[in-house]
XYZ file of C-alpha atoms in Angstrom:
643
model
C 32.930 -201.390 125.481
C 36.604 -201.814 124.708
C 37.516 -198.779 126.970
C 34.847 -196.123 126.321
C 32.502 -195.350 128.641
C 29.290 -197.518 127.957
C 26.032 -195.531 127.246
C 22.765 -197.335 127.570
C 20.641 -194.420 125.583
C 22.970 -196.324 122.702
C 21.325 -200.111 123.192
C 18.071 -198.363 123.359
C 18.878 -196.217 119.868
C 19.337 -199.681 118.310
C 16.181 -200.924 119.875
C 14.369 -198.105 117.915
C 16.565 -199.302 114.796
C 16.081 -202.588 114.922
C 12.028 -202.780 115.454
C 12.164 -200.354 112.913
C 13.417 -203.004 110.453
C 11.396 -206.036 112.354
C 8.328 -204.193 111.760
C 8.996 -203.392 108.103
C 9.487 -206.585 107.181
C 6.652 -208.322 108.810
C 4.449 -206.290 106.566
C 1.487 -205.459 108.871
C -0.943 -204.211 106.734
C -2.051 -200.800 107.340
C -4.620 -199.281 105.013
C -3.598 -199.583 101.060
C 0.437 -199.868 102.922
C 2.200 -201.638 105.610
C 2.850 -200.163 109.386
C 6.219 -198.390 108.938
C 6.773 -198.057 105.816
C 10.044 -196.897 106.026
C 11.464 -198.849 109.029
C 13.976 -200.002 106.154
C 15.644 -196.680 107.730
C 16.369 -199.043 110.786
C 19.382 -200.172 109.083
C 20.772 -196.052 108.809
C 20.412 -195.806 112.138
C 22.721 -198.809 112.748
C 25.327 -197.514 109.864
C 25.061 -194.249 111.849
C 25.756 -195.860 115.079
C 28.465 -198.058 114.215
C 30.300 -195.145 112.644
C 30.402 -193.454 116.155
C 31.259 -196.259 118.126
C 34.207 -197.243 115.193
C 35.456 -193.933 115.621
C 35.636 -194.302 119.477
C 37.064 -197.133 119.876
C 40.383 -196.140 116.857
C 40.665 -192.757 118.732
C 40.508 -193.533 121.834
C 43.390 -196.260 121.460
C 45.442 -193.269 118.958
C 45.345 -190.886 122.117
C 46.332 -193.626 124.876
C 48.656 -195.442 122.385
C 49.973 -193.343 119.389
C 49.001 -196.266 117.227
C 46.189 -198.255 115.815
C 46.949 -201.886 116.194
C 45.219 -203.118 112.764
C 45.190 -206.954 113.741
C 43.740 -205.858 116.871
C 41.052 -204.003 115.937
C 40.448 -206.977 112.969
C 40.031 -209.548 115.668
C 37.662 -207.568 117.895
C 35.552 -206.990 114.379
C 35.901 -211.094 114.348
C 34.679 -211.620 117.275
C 31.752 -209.770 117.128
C 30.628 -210.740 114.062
C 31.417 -214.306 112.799
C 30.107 -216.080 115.411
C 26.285 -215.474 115.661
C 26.247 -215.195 111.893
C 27.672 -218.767 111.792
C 25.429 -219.978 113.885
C 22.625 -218.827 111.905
C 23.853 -220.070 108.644
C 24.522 -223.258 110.521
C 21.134 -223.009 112.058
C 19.024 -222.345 108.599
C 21.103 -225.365 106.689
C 18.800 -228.202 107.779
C 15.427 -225.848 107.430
C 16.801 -224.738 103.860
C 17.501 -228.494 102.972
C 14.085 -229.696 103.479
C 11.995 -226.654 102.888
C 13.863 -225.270 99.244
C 13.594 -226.526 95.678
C 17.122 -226.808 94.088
C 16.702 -223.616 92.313
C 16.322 -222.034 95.473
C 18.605 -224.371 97.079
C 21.357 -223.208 95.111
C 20.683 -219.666 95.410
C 20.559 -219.983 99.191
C 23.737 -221.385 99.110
C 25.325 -219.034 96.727
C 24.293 -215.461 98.975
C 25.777 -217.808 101.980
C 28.811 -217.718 100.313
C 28.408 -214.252 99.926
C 28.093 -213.223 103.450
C 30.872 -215.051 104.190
C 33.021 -213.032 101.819
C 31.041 -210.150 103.119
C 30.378 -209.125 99.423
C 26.371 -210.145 100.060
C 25.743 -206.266 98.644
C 27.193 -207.198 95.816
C 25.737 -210.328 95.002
C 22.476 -209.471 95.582
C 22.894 -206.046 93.834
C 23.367 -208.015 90.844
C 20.907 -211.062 91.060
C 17.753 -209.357 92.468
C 18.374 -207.726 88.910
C 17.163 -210.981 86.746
C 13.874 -210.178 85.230
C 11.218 -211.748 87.328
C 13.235 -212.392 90.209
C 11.710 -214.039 93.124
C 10.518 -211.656 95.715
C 13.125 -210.114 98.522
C 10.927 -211.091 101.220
C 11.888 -214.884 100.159
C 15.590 -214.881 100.075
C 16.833 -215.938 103.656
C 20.199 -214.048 103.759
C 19.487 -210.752 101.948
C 19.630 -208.406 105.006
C 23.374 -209.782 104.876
C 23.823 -206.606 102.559
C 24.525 -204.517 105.033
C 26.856 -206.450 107.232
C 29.040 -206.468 103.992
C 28.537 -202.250 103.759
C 29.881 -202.105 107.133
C 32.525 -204.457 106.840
C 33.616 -202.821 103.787
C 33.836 -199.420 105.686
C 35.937 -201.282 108.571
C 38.610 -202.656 106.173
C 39.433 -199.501 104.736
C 38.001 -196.767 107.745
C 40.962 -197.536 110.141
C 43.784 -197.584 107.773
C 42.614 -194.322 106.297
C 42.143 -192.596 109.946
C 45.944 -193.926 110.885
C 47.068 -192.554 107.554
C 45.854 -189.367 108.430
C 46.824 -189.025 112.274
C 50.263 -189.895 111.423
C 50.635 -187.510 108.204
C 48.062 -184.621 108.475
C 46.459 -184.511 112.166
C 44.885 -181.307 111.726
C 43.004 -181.872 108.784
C 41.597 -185.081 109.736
C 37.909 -183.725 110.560
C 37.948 -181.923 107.529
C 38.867 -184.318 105.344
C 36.258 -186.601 106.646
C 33.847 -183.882 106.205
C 34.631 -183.816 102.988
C 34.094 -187.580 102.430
C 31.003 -187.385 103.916
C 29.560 -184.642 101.014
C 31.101 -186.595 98.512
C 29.674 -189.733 99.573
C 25.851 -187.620 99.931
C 26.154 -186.074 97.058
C 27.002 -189.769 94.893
C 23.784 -191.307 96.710
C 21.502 -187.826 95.389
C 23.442 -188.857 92.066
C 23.547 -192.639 91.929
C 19.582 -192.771 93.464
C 18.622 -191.109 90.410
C 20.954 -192.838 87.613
C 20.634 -196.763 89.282
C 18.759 -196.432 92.681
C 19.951 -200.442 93.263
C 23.329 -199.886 92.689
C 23.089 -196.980 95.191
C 20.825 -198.672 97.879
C 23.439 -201.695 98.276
C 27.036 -200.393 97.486
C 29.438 -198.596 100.305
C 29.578 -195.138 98.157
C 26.428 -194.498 98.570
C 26.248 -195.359 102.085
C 29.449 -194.232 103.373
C 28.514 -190.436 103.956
C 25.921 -192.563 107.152
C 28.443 -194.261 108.367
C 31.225 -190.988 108.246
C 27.930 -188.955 109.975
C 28.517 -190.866 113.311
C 31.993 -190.840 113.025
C 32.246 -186.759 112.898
C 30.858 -186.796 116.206
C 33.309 -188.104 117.645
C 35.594 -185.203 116.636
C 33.086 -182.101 117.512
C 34.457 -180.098 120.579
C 33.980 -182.111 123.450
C 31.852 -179.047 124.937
C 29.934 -179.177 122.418
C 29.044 -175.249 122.180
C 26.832 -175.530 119.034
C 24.526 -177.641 121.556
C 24.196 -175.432 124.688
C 21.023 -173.790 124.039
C 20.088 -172.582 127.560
C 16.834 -171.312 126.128
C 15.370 -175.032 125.163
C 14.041 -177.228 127.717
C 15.903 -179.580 129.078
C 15.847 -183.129 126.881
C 14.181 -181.318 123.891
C 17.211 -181.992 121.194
C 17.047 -186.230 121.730
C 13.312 -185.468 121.496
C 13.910 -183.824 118.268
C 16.343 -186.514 117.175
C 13.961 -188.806 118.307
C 11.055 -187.806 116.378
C 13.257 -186.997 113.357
C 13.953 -191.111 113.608
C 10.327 -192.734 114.438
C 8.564 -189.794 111.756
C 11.264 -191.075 109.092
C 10.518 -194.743 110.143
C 6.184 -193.511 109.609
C 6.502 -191.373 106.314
C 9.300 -191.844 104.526
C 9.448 -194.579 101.515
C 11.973 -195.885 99.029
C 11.704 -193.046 96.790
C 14.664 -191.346 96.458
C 16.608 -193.472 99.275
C 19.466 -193.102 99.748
C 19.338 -189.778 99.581
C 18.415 -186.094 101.147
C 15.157 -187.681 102.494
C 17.565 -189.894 104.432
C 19.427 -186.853 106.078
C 16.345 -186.893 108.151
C 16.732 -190.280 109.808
C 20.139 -190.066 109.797
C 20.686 -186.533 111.234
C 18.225 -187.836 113.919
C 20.290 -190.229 115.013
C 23.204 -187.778 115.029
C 21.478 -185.622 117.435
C 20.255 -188.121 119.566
C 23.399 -189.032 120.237
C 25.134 -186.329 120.491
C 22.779 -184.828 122.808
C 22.049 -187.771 124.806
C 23.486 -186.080 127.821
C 21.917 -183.116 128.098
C 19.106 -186.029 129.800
C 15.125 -185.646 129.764
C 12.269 -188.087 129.594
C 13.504 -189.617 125.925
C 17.230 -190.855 127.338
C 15.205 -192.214 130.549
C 13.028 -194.565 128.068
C 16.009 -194.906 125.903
C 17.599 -196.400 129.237
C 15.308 -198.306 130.444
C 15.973 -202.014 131.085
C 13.691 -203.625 128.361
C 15.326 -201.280 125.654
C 18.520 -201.724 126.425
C 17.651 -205.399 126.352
C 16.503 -205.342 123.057
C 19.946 -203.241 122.013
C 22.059 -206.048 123.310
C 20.415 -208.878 121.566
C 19.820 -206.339 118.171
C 22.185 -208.032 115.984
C 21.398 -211.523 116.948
C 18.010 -210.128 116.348
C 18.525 -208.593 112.964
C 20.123 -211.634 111.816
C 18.005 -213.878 112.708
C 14.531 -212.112 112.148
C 14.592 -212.328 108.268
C 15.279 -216.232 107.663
C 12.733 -216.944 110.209
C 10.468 -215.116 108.099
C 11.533 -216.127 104.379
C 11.344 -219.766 105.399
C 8.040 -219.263 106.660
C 6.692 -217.550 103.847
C 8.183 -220.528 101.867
C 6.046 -222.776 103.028
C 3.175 -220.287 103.681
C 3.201 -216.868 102.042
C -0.117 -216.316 103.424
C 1.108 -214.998 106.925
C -1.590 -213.619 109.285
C -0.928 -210.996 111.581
C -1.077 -213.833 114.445
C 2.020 -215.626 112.598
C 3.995 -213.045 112.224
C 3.587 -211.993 115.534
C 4.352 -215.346 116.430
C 7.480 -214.971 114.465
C 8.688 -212.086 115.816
C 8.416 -213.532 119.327
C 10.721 -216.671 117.772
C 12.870 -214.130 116.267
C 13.301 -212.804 119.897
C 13.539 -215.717 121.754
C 16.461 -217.499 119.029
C 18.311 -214.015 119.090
C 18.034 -213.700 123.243
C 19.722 -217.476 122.953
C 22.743 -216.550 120.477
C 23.499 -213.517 122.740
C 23.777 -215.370 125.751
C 25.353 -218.864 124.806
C 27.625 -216.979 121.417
C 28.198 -213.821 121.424
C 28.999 -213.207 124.826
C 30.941 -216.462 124.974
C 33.013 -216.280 122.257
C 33.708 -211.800 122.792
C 35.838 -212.047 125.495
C 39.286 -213.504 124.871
C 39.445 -215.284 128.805
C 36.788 -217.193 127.970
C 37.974 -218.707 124.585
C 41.725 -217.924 123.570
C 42.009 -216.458 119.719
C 43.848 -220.317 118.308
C 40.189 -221.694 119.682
C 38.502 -218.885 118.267
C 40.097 -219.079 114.917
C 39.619 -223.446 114.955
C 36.008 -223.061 115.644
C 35.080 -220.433 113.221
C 37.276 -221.992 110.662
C 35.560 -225.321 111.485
C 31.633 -223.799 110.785
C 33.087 -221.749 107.845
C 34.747 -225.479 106.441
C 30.763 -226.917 107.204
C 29.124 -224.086 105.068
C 31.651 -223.790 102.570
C 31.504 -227.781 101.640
C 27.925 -227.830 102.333
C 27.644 -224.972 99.799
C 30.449 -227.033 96.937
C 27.968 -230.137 97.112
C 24.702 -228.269 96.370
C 26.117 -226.065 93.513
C 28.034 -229.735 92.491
C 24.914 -231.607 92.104
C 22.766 -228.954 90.978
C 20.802 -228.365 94.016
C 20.541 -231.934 94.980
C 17.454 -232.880 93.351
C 16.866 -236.295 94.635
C 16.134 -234.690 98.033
C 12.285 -234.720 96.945
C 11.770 -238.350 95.347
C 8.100 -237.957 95.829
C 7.383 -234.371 94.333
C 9.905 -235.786 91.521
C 7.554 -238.793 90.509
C 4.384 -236.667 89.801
C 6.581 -234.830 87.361
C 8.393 -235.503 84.508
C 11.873 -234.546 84.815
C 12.534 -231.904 86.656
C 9.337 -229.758 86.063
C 8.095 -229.566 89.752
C 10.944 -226.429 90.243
C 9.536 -224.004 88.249
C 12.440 -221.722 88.942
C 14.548 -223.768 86.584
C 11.771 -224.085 83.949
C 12.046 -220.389 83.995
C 15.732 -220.721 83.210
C 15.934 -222.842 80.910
C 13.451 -220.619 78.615
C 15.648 -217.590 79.187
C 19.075 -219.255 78.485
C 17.335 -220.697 75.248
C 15.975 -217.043 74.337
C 20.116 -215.615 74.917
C 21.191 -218.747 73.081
C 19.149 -217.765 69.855
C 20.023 -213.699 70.472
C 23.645 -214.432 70.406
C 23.517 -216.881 67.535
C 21.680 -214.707 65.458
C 21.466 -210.795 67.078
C 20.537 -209.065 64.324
C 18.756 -210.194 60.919
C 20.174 -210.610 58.041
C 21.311 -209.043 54.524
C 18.631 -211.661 52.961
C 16.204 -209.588 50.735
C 14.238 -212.860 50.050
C 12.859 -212.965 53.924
C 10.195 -211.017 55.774
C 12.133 -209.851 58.780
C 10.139 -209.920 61.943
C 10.855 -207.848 64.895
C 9.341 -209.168 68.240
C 8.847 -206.116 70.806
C 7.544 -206.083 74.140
C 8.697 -207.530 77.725
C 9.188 -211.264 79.360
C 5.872 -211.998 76.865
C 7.919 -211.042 73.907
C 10.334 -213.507 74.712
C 8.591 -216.363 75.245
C 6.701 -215.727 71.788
C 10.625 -215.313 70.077
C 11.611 -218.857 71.849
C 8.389 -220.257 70.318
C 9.113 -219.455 67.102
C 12.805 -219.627 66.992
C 12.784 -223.599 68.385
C 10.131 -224.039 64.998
C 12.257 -221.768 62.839
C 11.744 -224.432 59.968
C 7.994 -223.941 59.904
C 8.864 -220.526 59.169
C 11.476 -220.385 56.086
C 10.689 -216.604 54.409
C 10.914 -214.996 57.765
C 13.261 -213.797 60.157
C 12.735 -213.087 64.081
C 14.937 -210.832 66.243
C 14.124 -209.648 69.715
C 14.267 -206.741 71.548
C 13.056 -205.945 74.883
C 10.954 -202.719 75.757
C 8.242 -201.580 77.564
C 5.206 -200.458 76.242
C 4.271 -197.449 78.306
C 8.397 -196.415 78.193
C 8.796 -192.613 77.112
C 9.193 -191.616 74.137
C 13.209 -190.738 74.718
C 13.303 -195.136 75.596
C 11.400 -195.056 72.008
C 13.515 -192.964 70.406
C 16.933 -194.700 71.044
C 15.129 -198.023 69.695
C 13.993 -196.717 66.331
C 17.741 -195.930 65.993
C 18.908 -199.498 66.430
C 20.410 -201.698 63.600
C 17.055 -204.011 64.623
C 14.728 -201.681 63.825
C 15.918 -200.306 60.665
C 16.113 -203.410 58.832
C 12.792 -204.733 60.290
C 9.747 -205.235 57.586
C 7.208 -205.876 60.216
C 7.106 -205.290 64.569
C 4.981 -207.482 66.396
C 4.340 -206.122 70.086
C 3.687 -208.901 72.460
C 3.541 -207.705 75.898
C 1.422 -207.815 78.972
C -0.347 -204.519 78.269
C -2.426 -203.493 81.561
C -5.046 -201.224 82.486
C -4.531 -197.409 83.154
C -2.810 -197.230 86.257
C -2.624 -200.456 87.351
C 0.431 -200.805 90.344
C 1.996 -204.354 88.819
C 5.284 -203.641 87.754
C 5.294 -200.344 88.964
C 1.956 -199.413 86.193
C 4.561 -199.253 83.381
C 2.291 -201.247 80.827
C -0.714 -198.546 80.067
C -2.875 -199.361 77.559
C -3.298 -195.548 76.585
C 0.122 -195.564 75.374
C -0.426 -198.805 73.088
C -2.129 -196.476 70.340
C 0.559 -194.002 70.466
C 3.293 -196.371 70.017
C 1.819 -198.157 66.844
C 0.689 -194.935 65.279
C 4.720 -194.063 65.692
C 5.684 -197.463 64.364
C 3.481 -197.156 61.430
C 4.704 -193.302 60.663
C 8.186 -194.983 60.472
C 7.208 -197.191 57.585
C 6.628 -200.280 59.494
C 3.858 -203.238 59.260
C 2.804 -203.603 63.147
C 1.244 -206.774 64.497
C -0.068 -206.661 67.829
C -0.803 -209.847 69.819
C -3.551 -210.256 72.592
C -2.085 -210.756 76.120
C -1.711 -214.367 76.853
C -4.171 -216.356 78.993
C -3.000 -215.980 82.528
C -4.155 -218.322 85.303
C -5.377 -218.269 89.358
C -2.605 -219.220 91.744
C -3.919 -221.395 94.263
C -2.839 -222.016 97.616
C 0.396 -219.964 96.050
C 0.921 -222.621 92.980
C -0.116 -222.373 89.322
C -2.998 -224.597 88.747
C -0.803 -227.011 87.171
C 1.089 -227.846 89.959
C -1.618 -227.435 92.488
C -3.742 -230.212 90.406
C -0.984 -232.530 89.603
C 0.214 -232.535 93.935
C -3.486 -232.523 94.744
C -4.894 -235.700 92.512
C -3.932 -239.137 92.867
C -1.578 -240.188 90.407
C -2.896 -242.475 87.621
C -6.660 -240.942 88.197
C -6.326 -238.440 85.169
C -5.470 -237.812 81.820
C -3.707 -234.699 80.313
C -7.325 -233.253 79.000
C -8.336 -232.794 83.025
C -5.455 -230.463 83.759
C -5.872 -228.942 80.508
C -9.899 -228.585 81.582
C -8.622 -227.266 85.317
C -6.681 -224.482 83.755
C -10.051 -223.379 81.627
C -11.711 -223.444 84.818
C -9.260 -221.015 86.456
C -8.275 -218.352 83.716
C -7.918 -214.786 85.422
C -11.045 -213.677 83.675
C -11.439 -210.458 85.629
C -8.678 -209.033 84.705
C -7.309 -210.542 80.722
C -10.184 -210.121 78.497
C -11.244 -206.815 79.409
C -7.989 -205.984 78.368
C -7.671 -207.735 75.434
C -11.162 -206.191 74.170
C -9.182 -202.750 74.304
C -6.399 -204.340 72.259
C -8.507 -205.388 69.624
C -10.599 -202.359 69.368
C -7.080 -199.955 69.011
C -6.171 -202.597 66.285
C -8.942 -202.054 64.616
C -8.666 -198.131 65.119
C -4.891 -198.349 63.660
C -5.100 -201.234 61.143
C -2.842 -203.046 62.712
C -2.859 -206.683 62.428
C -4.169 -208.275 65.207
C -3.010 -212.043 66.500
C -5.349 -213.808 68.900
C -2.872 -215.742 71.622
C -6.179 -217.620 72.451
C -6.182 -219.242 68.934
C -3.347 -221.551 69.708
C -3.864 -222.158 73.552
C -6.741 -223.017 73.851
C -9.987 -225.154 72.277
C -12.932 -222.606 73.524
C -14.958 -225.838 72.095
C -13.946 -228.158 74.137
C -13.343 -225.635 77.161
C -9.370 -226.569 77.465
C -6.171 -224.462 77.569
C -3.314 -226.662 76.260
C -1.434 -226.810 79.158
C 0.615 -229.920 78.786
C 2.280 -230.922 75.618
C 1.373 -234.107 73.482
C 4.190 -235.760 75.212
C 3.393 -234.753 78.914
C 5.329 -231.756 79.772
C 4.574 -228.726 81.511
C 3.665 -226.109 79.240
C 3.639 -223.157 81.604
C 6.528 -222.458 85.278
C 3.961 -219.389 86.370
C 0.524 -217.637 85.959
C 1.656 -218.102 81.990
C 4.836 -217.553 80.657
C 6.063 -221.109 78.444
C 8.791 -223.538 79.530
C 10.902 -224.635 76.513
C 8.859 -227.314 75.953
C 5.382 -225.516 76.104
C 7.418 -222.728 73.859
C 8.208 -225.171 71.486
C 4.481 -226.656 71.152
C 3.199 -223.821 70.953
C 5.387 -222.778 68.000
C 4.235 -225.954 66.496
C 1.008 -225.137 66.404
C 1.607 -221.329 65.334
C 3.003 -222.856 62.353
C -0.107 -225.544 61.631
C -2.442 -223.178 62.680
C -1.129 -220.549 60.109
C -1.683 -218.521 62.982
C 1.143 -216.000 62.017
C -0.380 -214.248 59.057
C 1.575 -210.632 58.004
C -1.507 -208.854 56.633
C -4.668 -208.024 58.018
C -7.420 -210.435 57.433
C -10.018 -207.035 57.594
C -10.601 -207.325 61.570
């Protein structure tokens, strides 16, 4: 281990790390939860680890040498890295080629481009931010984050620690130390202010990383740790249990954090007391963990695209298949170790020139591979069959979804606030992804609608009152006539999207609206619709019937047939009844949707186009139908019609 003594207890800490993650991210159900629920900590553990070993390796080559050879310590950093990561980019290309729609094509493409700038944190800091986002769980390369945290800590870690052993020596611990609080006290900080920004960036995450590190600079005899009076082994037990009861009990709350000095002092203690022995080092030791250490980051990196791709093509995973996944995790990761990594470590087996050819040569694959996708726009001819039971490009709901959010910035940038017009009734839309898909509906019939005015803005209905009171201060608000809240209002502490959306607070915010001279409209939540097999009905029907055997009014009588009726108009019965508490005027969504007659939601447009990407938000085109219809319907009325 580049000239420190090796230390199997240290293979068999990353076992514990890395079926910490493994476990986590199978999801085994457990209860109301998952087994492990925070085995995310798995990934501390490592930051902890790698901090120590770092540290080792720069000061044991200061002591022997009186230097730190930056290019050297670069290309041990290259080999140990680039390789097995390469090959499982190269690996996932052809599975990601076949398997992904071009929206998801392109993505995929765009976080490997990412990890190979080892800026992955970043990049997915900022796009797992998009409102509706598709789920982590389904994004191949998104435990890449962390790889870029640590590489981000080795660019700048060595030239700081030669900095300081060649100006101020004796200070070096200390100013570490120092670091280390700083760094804790910005994750207490930053968790609070923007937990993502804080769970993915190197501030936040440094102080783990400087925690194995320190140890490497305590007194070698270690004073603070000779406690005759404990039995033997009992600190690593300690450590131990401070690591596995993190991985049971701890969640994301408040992560990173002081609930991750837990976990992470742990692992400090474990390692630092590894020698004092006892029954925990022995297991620690033992051949099959120390197996599963080697082959840990062959096994991290491969673990989670084996398991996105699978839930691609089948997010219902039983426990059997993703056991059976984790046993193909360990089998592809036990391969890379053997025929990559260990080939391509050791400089007399491939000479750096070779080294730097071959890893230029799969970077040169990925990177054009990459250029062509984002060039033709994820490559949509790759699915000539799917393509011809659509029109367009409708079977990638992804870009549906797109589409209708570019067109909602488009009109919010061409006209963001109303204006000085005292001949118009201005029109305030409020409420969340709902509220926007009601603004592009109007906005693309704006014509229909010539004494009126829309603007948007975005906010929850169950936000505080302090999210209220900023937004009643807003150049919006003040010139509005009339607010019309259309939102997916939910039960009383129902868990989707975190329970945000309470119907108790519905009253209170209309009674506030009203108090500030304001005519509220409230709209019914929109029809929503049964996934099945994991596709809207829409899709499902249209892959699932032979072409040519139907007409647009059997899809439209499919999606009558599988409204969410458990869950919308019970809902939607409140709304009305705190409308007609509050005189507010109430809009039925069901009045342009649907024909209750002839037991049809209007789920394609006159000229054959999908009218909803999801469970029922609009495309453009079922935006601008419906808009159509709000305007023939006289379905937008300003006064209450006494319900």
């Amino acid at each position: 281990m580049n000239g420190i003594h090796y230390r199997p207890e240290i293979d068999g800490l990353r076992t514990l790390a890395v079926l910490g993650v493994l476990i986590y991210h199978a999801e085994f159900a457990l209860g109301d939860g998952i087994l492990l629920q925070g085995g995310f900590l798995g990934v501390d553990v490592f930051f902890v680890i790698s901090g120590f070993l770092i540290t080792s390796i720069l000061r044991r080559e200061w002591l022997q040498t009186g230097t730190i050879s930056i290019a050297n310590f670069y290309k041990r950093r290259a080999r140990r890295i680039l390789p097995a990561l390469l090959t499982v980019m190269l690996v996932s290309l052809p599975v990601a080629w076949f398997l992904l729609l071009p929206s998801a094509l392109i993505d995929f493409v765009k976080s490997l481009l990412a990890s190979l700038g080892f800026c992955s944190n970043a990049y997915w800091l900022f796009s797992l931010q998009e409102y509706g986002a598709e789920s982590a769980l389904l994004r191949p390369f998104l435990h890449t984050w962390s790889l870029a945290v640590e590489e981000q800590f080795y660019i700048l870690y060595p030239l700081l620690l030669l900095f300081l052993w060649r100006t101020m020596p004796r200070v070096l611990p200390s100013v570490l130390l120092l670091l280390m609080i700083a760094s804790l006290g910005a994750a207490v900080w930053l968790t609070k202010i923007h937990p993502s920004f804080s769970f993915y960036m190197l501030p936040s995450r440094l102080w783990e990383l400087l925690a194995g590190g320190m140890l490497v600079f305590l007194d070698d005899r270690k004073p603070w740790l000779k406690l005759g009076w404990l039995p033997r082994g009992s600190l690593p037990l300690l450590g131990t249990v401070m690591i596995i009861g993190s991985f049971i009990g701890v969640g994301q709350n408040n992560h990173p954090g002081l609930i991750t000095t837990v976990c992470v002092g742990g692992t400090v203690l474990l390692i630092a007391t590894a020698g004092s022995g006892g029954l925990v080092i022995r297991l620690l030791s033992t051949k099959v963990m120390v197996f599963i250490g080697l082959i840990s980051y062959s096994l991290y990196l491969w673990h989670y695209p084996v398991f996105a791709f699978a839930r691609i093509h089948d997010h219902s995973l039983g426990m059997w298949e993703k056991l059976s996944l984790l046993g193909v995790s360990v089998i592809l990761a036990s391969v890379t170790y053997f025929t990559v990594e260990q080939f391509f470590r050791k400089p007399v087996r491939i000479s750096l020139p070779k080294f730097a050819t071959s890893m230029g040569m799969a970077t040169a694959a990925i990177i054009v591979f990459s250029g062509a996708v984002l060039a033709e726009g994820g490559i949509m001819n790759r699915f000539p069959k799917l393509a011809a039971l659509y029109n367009h490009y409708e079977f990638d709901n992804t870009l549906l979804k797109r589409e209708k959010n570019g067109k909602a910035a488009f009109f919010c940038e061409k006209q963001p606030e109303f204006s000085t017009k005292e001949d118009t009734e201005k029109v305030l839309i409020v409420g969340d992804s709902h509220a926007i898909d009601f603004y592009v509906a109007l906005m693309l019939n704006q014509d229909g609608f010539p004494n009126m005015e829309f603007c948007l803005y975005n906010l929850e209905i169950g936000e505080p009152d302090a999210i209220f009171q900023e937004f009643y201060q807003t150049k919006k608000f003040k010139k509005a006539d009339h607010v019309l809240i259309s939102s997916r209002i939910a039960a009383p502490n129902h868990k989707e999207h975190g329970g945000v959306r309470d119907i108790e607070n519905l009253e209170h915010v209309i009674r506030s609206l009203q108090q500030r001279g304001k005519n509220v409209l409230v709209a019914t939540n929109t029809i929503e619709f049964l996934y099945i097999e994991n596709l809207p009905p829409f899709d499902w029907f249209v892959r699932n019937t032979p072409q040519g055997s139907y007409t647009f009014d059997d899809i439209n009588r499919f999606l009558w047939d599988n409204r969410k009726l458990d869950e919308v108009p019970p809902i939607n019965a409140e709304i009305r009844k705190i409308a007609r508490k509050t005189g507010a005027v109430l809009l039925e969504k069901a009045e342009y949707m649907s024909n209750p007659e002839r037991k049809t939601c209007l789920a394609v447009t006159p000229e054959g186009r999908k009218v909803f990407y999801d469970y029922g938000h609009y495309t453009v085109e079922g935006a601008r139908y419906y808009g159509r219809r709000i305007h023939e319907l006289g379905w937008l009325r300003l006064e209450s019609n006494g319900q």
